[in-house]
XYZ file of C-alpha atoms in Angstrom:
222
model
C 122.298 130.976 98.168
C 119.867 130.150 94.631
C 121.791 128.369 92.641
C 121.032 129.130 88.935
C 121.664 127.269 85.278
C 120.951 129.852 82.373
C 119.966 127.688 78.936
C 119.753 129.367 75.858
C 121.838 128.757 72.686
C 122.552 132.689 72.658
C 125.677 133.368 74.342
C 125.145 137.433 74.450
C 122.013 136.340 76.430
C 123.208 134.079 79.364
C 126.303 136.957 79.701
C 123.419 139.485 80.443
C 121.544 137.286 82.911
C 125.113 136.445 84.163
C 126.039 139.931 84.868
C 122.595 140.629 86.606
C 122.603 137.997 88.431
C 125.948 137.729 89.884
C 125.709 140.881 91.178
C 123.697 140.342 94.038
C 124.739 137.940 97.072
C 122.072 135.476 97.638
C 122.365 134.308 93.679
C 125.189 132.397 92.218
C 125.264 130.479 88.598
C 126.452 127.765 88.905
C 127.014 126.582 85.332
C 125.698 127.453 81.444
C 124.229 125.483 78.727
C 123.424 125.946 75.185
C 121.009 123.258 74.146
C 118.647 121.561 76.155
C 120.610 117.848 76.024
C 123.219 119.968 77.810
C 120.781 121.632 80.426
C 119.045 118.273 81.614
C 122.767 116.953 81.774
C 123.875 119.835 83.699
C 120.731 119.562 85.871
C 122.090 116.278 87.239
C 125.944 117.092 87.413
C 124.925 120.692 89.222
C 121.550 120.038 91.202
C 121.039 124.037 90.621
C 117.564 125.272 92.694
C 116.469 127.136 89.043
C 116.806 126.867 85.467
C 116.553 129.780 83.276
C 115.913 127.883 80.169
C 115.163 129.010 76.219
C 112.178 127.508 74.881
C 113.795 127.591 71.750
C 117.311 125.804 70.980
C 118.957 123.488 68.811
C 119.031 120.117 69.109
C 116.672 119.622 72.054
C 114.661 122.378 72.434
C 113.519 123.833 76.103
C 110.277 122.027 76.181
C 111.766 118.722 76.021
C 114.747 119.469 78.498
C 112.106 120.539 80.920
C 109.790 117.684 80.655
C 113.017 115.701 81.136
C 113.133 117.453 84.298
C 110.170 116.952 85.758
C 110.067 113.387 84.871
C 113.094 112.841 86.314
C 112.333 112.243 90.312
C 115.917 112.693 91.701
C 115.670 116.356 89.927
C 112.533 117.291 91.569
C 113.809 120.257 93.421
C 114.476 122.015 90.153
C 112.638 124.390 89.109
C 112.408 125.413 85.576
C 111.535 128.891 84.501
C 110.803 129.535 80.401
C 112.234 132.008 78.795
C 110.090 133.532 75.684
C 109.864 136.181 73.725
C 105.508 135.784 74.413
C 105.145 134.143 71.427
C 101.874 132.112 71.761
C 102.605 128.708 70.573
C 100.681 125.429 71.412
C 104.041 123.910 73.102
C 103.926 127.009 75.438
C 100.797 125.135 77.381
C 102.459 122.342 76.865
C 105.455 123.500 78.763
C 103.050 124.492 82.060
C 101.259 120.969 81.974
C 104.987 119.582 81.882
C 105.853 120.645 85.088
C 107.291 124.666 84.283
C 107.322 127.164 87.308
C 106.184 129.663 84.429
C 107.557 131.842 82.122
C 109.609 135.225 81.799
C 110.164 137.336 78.763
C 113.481 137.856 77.349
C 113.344 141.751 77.549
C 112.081 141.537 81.437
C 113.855 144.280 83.372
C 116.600 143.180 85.674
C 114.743 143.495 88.878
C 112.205 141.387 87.379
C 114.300 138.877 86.516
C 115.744 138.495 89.880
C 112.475 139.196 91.163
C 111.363 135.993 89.274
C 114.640 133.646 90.225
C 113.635 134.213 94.517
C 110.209 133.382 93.514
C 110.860 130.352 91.846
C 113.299 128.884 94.096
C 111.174 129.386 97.392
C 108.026 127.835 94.651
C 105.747 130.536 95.829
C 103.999 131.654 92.582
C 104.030 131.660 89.045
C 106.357 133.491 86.867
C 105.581 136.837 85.824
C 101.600 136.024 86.622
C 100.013 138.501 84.113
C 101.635 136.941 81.426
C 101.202 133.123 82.414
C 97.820 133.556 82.862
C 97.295 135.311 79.413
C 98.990 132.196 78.266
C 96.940 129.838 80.409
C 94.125 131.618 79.405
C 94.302 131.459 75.856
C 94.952 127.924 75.673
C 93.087 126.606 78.395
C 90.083 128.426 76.114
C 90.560 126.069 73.050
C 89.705 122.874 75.592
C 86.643 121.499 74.126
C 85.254 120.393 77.533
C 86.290 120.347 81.045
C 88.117 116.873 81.729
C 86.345 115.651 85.135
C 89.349 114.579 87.041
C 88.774 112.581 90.485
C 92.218 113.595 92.357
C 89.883 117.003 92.855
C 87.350 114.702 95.355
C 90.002 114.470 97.969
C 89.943 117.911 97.969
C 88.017 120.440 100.989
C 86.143 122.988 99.614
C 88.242 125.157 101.801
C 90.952 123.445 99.571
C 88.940 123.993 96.357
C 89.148 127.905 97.145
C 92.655 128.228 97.801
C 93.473 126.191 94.141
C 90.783 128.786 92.627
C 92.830 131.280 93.966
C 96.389 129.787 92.873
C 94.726 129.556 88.992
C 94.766 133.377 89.640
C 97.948 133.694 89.753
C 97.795 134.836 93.467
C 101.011 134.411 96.186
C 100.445 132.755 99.052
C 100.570 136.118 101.028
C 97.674 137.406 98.530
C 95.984 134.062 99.090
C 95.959 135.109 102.990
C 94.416 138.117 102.625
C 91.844 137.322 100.380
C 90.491 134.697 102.623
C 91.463 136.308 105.862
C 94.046 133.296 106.703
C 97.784 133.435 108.090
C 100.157 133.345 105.801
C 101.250 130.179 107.010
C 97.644 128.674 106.530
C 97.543 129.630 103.192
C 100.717 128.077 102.405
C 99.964 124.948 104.418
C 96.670 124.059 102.012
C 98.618 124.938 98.954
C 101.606 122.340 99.930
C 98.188 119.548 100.903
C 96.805 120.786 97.697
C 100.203 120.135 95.536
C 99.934 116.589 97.226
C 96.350 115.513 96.569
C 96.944 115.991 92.956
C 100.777 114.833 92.733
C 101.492 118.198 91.343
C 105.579 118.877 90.909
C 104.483 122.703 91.380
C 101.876 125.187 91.090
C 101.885 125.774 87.789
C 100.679 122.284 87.197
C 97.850 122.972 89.529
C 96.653 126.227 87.400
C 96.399 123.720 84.093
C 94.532 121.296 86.000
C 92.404 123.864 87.569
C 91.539 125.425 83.773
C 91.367 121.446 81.940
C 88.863 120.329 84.446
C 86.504 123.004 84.489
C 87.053 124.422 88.110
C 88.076 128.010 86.579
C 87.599 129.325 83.266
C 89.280 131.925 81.790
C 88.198 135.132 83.225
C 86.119 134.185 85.862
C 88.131 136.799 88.723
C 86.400 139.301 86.423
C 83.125 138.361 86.699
């Protein structure tokens, strides 16, 4: 069972995601918040496996609750999913270097969105790929430099390929068969990646993958 908190100041809004999620038996909410103060608190009361959460609410707003979150060690099974309505502000980056599984837009279709709750909880991939990396991309572009960073020397080069591949936006499955590995390989250098680099999840591995030079935006392309 994925236990789910839905965030967002709009009570219409977490009724929707409510209805669409509660309809299916592997999913249960397991509470509702409409600030972020009340999300981080509910977060430790409720110990839910995702967190649909507004980037934008009163008080404080989504970015801070999550970076509450992923500070917070004892919540580090959390994962927190943005919701946006793919507007590209600075804080939007910001919310991927503070620890986000990724993002989904507000008007996602419902199998989507429950699409994107199983994939967060099991921490498998980013959130709606196409659109994180679009946002990744766009910010990760207005870095003046790349930003040498030495946890990348304990890295394998075998290692180094799989995080290329995971600043993609690729599953662990598409990992697999890219590089003609098991899926259980793949999955086994992403977790020794994620540890190397005391990453809280993957999406924290794209940024650092972008900020220090080892992808740049666009490079599957070329």
């Amino acid at each position: 069972m994925i236990r789910v908190l839905l965030a967002d100041d709009q009570r219409l809004v977490r009724a929707g995601f409510r209805s669409i999620l509660e309809d299916h038996d592997d999913i249960e909410v397991v509470g509702e918040a409409a600030d972020g103060e009340a999300a981080v608190a509910a977060c430790r009361e409720l110990r839910p496996d995702v967190v649909l959460m507004d980037i934008r609410m009163p008080g404080t707003d989504g970015l801070e609750a999550a970076r509450e979150i992923a500070g917070d060690e004892q919540l580090a099974s959390v994962k927190v999913v943005i919701l946006t309505t793919f507007d590209l502000d600075d804080y939007v980056y910001g919310a991927l270097r503070a620890g986000t599984t990724g993002f989904l837009v507000k008007d996602t279709e419902p199998e989507e969105l429950l699409q994107a709750v199983r994939v967060a909880a099991r921490g498998d991939a980013l959130i709606s790929p196409s659109v994180t990396r679009r946002l990744i991309a766009e910010f990760a572009g207005r870095v003046k430099g790349p930003r040498p960073d030495p946890r990348l020397d304990a890295l394998t080069e075998r290692e180094r390929e799989v995080m290329r591949l995971v600043a993609a936006g690729l599953t662990n499955d598409e990992i697999a068969a890219r590089l003609v590995l098991s899926p259980s390989t793949a999955k086994t250098h992403v977790s020794r990646i994620m540890s190397k680099l005391g990453a809280r999840d993957r999406s924290q591995v794209v940024v650092l993958a972008y900020e220090s030079g080892m992808v740049s935006p666009g490079w599957m392309a070329q």
